mmCIF file of C-alpha atoms and ligand atoms in Angstrom:
data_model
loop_
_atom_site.group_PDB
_atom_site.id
_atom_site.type_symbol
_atom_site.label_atom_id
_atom_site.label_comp_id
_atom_site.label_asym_id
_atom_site.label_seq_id
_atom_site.Cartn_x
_atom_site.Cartn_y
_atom_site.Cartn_z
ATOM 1 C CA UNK A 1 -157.574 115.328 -49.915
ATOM 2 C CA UNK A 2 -158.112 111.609 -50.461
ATOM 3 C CA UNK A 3 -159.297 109.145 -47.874
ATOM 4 C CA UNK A 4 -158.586 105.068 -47.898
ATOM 5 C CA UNK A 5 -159.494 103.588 -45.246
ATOM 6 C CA UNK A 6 -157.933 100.116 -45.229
ATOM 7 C CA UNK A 7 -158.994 98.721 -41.987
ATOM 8 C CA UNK A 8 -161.699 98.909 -39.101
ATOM 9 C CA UNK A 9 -163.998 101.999 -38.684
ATOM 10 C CA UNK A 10 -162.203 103.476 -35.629
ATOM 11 C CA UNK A 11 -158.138 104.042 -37.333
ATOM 12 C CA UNK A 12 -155.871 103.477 -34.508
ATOM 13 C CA UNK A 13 -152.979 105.305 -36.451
ATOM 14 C CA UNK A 14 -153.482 108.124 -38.995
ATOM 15 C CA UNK A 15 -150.719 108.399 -41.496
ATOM 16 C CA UNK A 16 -150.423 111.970 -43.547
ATOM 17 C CA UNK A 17 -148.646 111.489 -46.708
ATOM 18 C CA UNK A 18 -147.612 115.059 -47.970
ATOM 19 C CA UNK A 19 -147.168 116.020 -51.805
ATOM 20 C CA UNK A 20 -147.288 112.033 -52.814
ATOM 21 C CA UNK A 21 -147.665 112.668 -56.349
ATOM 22 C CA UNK A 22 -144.762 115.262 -56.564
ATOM 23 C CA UNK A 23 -141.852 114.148 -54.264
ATOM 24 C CA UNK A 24 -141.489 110.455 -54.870
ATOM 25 C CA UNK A 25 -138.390 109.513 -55.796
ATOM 26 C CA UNK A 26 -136.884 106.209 -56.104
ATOM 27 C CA UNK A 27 -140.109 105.372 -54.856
ATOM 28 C CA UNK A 28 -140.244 106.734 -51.727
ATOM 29 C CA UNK A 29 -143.849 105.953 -51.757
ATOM 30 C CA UNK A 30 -142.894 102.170 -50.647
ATOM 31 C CA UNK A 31 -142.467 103.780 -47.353
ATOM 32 C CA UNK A 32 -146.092 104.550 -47.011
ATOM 33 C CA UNK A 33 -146.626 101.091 -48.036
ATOM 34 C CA UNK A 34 -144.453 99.334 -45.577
ATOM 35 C CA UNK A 35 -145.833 101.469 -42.762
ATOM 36 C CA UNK A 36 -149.285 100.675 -43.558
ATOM 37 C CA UNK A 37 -148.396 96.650 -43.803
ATOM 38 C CA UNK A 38 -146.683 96.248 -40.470
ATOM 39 C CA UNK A 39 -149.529 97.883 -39.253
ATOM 40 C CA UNK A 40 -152.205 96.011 -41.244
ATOM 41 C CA UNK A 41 -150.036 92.793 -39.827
ATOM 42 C CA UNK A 42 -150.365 93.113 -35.988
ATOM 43 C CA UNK A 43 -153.985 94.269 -36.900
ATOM 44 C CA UNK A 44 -153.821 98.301 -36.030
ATOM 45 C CA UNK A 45 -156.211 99.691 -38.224
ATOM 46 C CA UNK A 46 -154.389 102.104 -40.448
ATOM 47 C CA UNK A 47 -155.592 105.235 -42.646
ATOM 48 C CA UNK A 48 -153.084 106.755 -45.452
ATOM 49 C CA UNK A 49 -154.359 110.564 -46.137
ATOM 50 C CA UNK A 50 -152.654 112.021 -49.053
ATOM 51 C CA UNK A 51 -151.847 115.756 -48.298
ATOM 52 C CA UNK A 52 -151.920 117.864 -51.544
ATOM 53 C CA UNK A 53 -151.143 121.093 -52.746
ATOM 54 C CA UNK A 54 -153.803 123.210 -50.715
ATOM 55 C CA UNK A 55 -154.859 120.652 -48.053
ATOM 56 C CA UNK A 56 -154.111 122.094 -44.358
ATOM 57 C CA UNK A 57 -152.554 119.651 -41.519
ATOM 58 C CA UNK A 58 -154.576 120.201 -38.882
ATOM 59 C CA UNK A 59 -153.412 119.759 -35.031
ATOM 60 C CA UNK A 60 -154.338 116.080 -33.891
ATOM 61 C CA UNK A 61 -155.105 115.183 -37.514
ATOM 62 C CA UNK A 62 -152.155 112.552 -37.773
ATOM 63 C CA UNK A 63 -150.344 110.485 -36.017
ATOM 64 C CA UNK A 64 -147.289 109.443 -38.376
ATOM 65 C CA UNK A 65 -146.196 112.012 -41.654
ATOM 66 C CA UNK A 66 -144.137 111.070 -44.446
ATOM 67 C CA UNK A 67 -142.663 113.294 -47.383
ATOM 68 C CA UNK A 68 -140.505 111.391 -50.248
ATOM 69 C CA UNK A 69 -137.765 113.046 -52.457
ATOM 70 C CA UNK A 70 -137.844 115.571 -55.019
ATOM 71 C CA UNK A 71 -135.978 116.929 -57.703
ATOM 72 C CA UNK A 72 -135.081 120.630 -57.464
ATOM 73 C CA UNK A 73 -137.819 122.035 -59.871
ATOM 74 C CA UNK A 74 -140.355 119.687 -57.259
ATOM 75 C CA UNK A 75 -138.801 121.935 -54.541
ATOM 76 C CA UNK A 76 -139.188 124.930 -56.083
ATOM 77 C CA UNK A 77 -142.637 124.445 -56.948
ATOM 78 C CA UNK A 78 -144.320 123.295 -53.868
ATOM 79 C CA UNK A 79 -142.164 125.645 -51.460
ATOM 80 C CA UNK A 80 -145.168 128.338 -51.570
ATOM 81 C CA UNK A 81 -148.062 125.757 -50.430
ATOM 82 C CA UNK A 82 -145.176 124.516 -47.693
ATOM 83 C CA UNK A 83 -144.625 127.710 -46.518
ATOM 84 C CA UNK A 84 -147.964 129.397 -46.678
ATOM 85 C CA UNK A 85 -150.602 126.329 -46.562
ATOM 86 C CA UNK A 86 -148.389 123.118 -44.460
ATOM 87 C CA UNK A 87 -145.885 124.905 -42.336
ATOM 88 C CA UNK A 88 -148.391 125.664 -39.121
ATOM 89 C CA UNK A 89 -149.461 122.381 -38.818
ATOM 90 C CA UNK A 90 -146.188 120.819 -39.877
ATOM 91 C CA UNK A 91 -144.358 123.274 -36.970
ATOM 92 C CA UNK A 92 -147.389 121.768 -34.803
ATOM 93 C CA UNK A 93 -147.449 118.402 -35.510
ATOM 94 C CA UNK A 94 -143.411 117.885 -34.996
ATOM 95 C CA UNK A 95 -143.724 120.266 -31.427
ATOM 96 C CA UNK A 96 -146.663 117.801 -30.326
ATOM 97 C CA UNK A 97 -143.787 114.569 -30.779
ATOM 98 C CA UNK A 98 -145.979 113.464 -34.052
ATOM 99 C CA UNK A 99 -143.110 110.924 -35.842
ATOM 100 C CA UNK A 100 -142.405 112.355 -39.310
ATOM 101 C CA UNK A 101 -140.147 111.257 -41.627
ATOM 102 C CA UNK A 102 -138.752 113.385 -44.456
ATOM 103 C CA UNK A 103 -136.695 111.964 -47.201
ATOM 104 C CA UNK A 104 -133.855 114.011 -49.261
ATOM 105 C CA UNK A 105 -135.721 117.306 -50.926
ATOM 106 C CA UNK A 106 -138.153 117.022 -48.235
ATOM 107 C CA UNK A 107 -135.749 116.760 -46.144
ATOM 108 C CA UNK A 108 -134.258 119.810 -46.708
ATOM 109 C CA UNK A 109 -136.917 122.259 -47.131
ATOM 110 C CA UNK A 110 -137.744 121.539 -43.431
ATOM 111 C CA UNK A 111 -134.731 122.938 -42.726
ATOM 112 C CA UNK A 112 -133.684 126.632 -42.764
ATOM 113 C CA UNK A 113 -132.546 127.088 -46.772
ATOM 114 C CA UNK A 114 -131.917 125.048 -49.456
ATOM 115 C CA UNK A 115 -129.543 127.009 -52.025
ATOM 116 C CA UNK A 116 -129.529 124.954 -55.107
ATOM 117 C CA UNK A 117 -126.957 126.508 -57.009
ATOM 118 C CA UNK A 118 -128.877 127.749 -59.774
ATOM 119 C CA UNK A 119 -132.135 130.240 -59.034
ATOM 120 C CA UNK A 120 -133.294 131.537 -55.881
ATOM 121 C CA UNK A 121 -132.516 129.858 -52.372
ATOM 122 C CA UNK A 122 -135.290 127.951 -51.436
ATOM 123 C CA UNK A 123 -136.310 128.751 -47.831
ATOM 124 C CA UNK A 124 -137.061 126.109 -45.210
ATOM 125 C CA UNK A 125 -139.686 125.540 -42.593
ATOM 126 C CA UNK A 126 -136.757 125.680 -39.976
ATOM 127 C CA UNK A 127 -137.599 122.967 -38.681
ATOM 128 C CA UNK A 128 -134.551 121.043 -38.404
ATOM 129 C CA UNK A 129 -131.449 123.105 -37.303
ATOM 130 C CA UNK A 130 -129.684 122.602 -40.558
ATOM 131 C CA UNK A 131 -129.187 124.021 -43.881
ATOM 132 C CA UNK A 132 -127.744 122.954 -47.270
ATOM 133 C CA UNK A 133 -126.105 124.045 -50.226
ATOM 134 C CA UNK A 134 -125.966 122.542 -53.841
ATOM 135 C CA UNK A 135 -122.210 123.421 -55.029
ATOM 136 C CA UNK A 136 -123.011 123.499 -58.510
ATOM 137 C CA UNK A 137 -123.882 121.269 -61.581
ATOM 138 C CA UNK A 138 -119.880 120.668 -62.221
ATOM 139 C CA UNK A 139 -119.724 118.953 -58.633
ATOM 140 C CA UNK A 140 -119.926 115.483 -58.196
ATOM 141 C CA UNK A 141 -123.735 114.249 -56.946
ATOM 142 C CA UNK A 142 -123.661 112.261 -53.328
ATOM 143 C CA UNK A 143 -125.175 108.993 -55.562
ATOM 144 C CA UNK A 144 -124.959 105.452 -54.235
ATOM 145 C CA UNK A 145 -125.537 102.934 -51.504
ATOM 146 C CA UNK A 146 -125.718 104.254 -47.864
ATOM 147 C CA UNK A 147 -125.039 102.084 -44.557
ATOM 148 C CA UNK A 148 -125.306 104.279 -41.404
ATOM 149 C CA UNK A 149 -124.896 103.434 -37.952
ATOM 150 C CA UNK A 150 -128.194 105.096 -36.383
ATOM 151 C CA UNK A 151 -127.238 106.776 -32.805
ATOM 152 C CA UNK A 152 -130.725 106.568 -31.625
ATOM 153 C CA UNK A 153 -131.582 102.707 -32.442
ATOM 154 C CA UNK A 154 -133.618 101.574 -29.197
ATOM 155 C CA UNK A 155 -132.137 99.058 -27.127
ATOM 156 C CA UNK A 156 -131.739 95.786 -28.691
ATOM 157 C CA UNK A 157 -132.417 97.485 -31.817
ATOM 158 C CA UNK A 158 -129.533 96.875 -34.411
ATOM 159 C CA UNK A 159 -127.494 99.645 -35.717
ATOM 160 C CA UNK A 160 -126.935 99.358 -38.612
ATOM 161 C CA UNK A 161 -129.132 101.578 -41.332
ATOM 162 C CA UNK A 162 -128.989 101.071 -45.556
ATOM 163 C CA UNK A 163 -130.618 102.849 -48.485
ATOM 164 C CA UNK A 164 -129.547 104.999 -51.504
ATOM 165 C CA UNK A 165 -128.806 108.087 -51.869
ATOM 166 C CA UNK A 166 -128.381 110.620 -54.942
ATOM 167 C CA UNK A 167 -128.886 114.378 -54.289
ATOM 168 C CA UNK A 168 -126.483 117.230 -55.357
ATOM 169 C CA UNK A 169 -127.291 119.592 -51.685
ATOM 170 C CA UNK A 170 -124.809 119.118 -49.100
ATOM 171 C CA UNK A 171 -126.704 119.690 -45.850
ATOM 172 C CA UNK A 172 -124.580 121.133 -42.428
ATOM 173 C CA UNK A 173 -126.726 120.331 -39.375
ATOM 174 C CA UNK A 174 -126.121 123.048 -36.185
ATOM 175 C CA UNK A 175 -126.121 122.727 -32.556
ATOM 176 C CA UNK A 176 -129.925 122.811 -32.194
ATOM 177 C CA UNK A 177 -130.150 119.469 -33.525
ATOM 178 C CA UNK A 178 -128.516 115.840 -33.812
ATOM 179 C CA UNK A 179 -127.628 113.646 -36.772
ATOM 180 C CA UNK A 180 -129.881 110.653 -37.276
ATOM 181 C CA UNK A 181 -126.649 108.535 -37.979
ATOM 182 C CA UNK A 182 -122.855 108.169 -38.247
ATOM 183 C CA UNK A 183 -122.233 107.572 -42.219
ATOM 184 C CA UNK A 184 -120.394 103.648 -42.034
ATOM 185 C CA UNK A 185 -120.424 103.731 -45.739
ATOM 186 C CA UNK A 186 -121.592 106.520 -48.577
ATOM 187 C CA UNK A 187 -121.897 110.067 -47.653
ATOM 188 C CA UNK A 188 -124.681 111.010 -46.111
ATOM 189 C CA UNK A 189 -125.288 114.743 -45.198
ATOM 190 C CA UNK A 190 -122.533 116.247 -47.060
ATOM 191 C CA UNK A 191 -119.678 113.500 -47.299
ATOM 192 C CA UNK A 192 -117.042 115.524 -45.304
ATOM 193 C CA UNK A 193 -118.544 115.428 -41.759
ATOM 194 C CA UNK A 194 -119.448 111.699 -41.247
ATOM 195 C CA UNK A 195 -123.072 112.667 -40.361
ATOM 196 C CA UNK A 196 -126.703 111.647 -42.528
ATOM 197 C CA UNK A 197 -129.459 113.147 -41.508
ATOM 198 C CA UNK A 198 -130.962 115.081 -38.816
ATOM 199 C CA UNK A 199 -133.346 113.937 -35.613
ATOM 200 C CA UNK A 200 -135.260 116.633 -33.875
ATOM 201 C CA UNK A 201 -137.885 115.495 -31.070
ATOM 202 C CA UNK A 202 -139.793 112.731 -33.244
ATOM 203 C CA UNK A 203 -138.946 113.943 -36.566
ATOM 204 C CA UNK A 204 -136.209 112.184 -38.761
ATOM 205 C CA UNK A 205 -134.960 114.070 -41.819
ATOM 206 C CA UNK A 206 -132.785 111.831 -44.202
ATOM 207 C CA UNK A 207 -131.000 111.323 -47.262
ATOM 208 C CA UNK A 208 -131.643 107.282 -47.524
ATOM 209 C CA UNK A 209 -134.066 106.730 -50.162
ATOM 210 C CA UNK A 210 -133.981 102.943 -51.392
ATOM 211 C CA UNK A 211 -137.231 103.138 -50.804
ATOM 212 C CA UNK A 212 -135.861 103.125 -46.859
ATOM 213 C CA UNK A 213 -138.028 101.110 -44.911
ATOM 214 C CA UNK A 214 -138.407 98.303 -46.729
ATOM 215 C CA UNK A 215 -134.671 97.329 -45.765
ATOM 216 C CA UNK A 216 -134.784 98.863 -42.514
ATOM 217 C CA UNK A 217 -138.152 96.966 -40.571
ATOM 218 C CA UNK A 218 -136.605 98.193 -37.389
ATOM 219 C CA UNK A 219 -136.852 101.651 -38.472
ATOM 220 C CA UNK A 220 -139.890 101.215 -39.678
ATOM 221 C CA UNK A 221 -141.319 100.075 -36.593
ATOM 222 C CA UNK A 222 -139.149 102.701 -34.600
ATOM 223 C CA UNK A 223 -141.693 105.017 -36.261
ATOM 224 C CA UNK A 224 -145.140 102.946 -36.078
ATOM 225 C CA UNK A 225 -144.210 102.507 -32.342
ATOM 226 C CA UNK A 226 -144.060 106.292 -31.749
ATOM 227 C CA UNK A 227 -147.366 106.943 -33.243
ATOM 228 C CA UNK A 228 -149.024 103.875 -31.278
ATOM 229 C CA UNK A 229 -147.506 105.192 -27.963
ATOM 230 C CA UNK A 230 -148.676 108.272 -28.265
ATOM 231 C CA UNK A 231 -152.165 107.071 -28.362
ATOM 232 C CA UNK A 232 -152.146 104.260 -26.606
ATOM 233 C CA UNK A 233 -148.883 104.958 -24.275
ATOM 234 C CA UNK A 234 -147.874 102.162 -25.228
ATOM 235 C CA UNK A 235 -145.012 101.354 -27.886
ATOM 236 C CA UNK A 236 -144.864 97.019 -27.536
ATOM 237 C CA UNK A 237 -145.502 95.859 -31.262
ATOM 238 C CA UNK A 238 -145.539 92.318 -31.533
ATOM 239 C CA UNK A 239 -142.849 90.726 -33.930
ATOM 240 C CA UNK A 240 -143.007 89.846 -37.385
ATOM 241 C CA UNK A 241 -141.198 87.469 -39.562
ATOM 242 C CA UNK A 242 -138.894 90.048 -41.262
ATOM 243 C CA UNK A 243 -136.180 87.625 -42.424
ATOM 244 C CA UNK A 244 -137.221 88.796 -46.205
ATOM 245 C CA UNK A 245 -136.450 92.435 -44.999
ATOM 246 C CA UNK A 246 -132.875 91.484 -43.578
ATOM 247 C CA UNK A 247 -132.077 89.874 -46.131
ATOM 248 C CA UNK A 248 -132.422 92.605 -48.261
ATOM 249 C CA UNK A 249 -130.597 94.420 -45.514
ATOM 250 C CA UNK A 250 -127.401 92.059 -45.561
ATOM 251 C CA UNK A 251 -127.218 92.433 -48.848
ATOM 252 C CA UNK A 252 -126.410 95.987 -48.869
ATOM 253 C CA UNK A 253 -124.587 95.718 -46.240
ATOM 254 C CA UNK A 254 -122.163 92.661 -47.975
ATOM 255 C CA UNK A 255 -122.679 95.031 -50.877
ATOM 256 C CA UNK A 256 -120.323 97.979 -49.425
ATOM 257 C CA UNK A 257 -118.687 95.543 -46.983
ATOM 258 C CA UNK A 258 -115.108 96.605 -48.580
ATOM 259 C CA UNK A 259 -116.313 100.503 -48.190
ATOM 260 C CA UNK A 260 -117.569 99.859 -44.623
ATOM 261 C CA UNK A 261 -114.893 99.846 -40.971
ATOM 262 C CA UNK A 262 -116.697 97.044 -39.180
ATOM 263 C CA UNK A 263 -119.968 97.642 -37.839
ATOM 264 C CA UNK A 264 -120.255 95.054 -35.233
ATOM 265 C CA UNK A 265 -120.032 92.400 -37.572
ATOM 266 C CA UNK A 266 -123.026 91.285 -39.829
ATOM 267 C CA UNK A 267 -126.763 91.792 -38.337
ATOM 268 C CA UNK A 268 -127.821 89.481 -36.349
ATOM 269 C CA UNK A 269 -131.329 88.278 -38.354
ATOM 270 C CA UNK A 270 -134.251 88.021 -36.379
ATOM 271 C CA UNK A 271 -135.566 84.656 -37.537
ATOM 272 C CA UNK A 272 -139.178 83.011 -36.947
ATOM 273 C CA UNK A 273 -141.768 84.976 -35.444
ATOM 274 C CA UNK A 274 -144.890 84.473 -37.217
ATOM 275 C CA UNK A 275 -146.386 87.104 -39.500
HETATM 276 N N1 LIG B 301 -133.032 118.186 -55.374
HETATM 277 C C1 LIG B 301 -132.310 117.884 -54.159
HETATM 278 C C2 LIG B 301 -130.784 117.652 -54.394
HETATM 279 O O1 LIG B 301 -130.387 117.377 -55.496
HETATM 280 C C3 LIG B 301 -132.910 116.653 -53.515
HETATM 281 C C4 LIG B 301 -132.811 115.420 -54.410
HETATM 282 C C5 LIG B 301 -133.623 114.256 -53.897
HETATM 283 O O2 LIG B 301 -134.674 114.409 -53.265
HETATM 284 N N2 LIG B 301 -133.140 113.021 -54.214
HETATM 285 O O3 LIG B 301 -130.008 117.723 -53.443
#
C-alpha cells in the first residue's frame, strides 16, 4: 500500500483508490485527480491511498473510495482478492455511508454477477442490487457519449450528467436499489430500460467513464461533500471557478444535442467565484 500525503499532517479526507494500476480505463484515474484538486483548492488536506492486490480496507480507514474500469480479463483476475481480501471492508465501508464511486467493470463486480459471455460468471460483492450480462462478442458494445439526468442532484444542483461509455455487460438493477440517472442520451445500464447506473446509501456505481468528474464538478463535489460531512457534519464547500469544467460539460451536451429530448435547456454555468 502506498502513501502520498499531499497536504497538512492531520488529512481531513482519506481517499482509497482500489486496484489503480489494473482498472483504469479511459483514464478513470483523472477522477482521483479531480477529487484530490477540489480538495487541495478550498484547502482540505487530502491523502490518496492506493489499495492493491492484498491490501485490506479497514473500517474507518477512508473516507471517499474510487474503483475505475476494467476490461473483462481485469475482472476476472482481481475477482479473488475482491472477494476474499476487499469485500469485508468494502460491505463495511458502503453500510457506514462512506461515498464510493465505482466506474463500469468495477461497477459491476459490486453487484451480484457479472456473466461475460465467454468463461465463468464472475460473482459480485452484492453490493448493489443489480446484475449484468454480456450478450456475446457478435452484439453491439454500449460505446459513446452519455448525458444523464441524475435523480439525486442536490437542490440547486444541475441535472444534467456527461461522460463515455463503452462496455459490452448490460446491467438490470432490482428493487433493492435505485438508478443513479435517467439515460437523456446514450445507453446507460443496458440501453432498453432508460436507466445508468445504480445508487445505494452513499455508493454510486456507473457506466460514465470520460474520465467522469472532470466534466461533472458538481458530482464531484456531491462526493467530496459526503466525505467532509461525515467528519465534520458539515457538507458547505466553498465555490470554485469551474467555468473550464462546464465548458467541457456544454460541449458534450451540444455534442448529442440532436440525440437528447430537452433537458431543461442548456446548463446554466456557474461563472466567477474565485479558485
Ligand atoms: N468488461 C466490462 C464490459 O465490457 C466492463 C468494461 C469497462 O470497464 N469499460 O462490460
Amino acid at each position: 500500500m502506498t502513501l502520498r500525503s499531499t497536504a497538512s499532517a492531520r488529512a481531513k479526507v482519506r481517499i482509497g483508490h482500489l486496484y489503480g494500476d489494473l482498472l483504469n480505463l479511459y483514464a478513470d484515474r483523472g477522477n482521483i485527480l479531480v477529487l484530490t484538486r477540489r480538495c487541495e483548492w478550498r484547502h482540505i488536506a487530502v491523502e490518496v491511498v492506493s489499495i492493491g492486490m492484498g491490501d485490506r480496507i479497514g473500517s474507518g480507514e477512508f473516507d471517499l473510495l474510487f474503483m475505475g474500469g476494467g476490461q473483462d480479463g481485469d475482472q476476472q483476475f482481481l475477482g479473488d482478492d475482491l472477494f476474499r481480501v476487499k469485500a469485508d471492508g468494502l460491505r463495511g465501508a458502503v453500510h457506514d455511508g462512506v461515498p464510493v464511486l465505482a466506474v463500469c467493470g468495477s461497477y459491476q463486480l459490486l453487484g451480484h454477477y457479472y456473466d461475460p459471455g465467454t468463461g465463468p460468471r464472475l460473482a459480485g460483492l452484492g453490493i448493489f442490487d443489480m446484475h449484468t450480462v454480456h450478450p456475446g462478442r457478435s452484439v453491439r458494445r454500449c460505446i459513446g457519449d452519455v448525458v444523464v439526468d441524475w435523480i439525486g442532484a442536490p437542490v440547486r444542483s444541475p441535472r444534467s450528467v456527461v461522460g463515455f461509455e463503452n462496455h459490452g455487460g448490460r446491467t438490470f438493477i432490482g428493487s433493492g436499489a435505485r438508478a443513479f440517472g435517467r439515460v437523456v442520451s446514450g445507453n446507460g445500464n443496458n440501453g432498453e430500460d432508460g436507466t445508468e447506473g445504480v445508487v445505494q446509501a452513499n455508493a454510486i456505481g456507473t457506466y460514465l467513464h470520460g474520465s467522469l468528474l472532470p466534466k461533472n464538478p458538481h458530482l464531484a463535489d456531491y462526493l467530496i461533500g459526503k466525505a467532509v460531512s461525515r467528519r465534520t457534519g458539515s457538507a458547505k464547500l466553498e465555490p470554485l471557478d469551474d467555468h473550464l469544467e462546464w465548458q467541457a460539460h456544454q460541449t458534450i451536451l451540444d455534442r448529442r444535442a440532436s440525440h437528447v429530448a430537452p433537458v431543461a435547456g442548456r446548463v446554466k454555468l456557474p461563472w466567477g467565484s474565485a479558485r
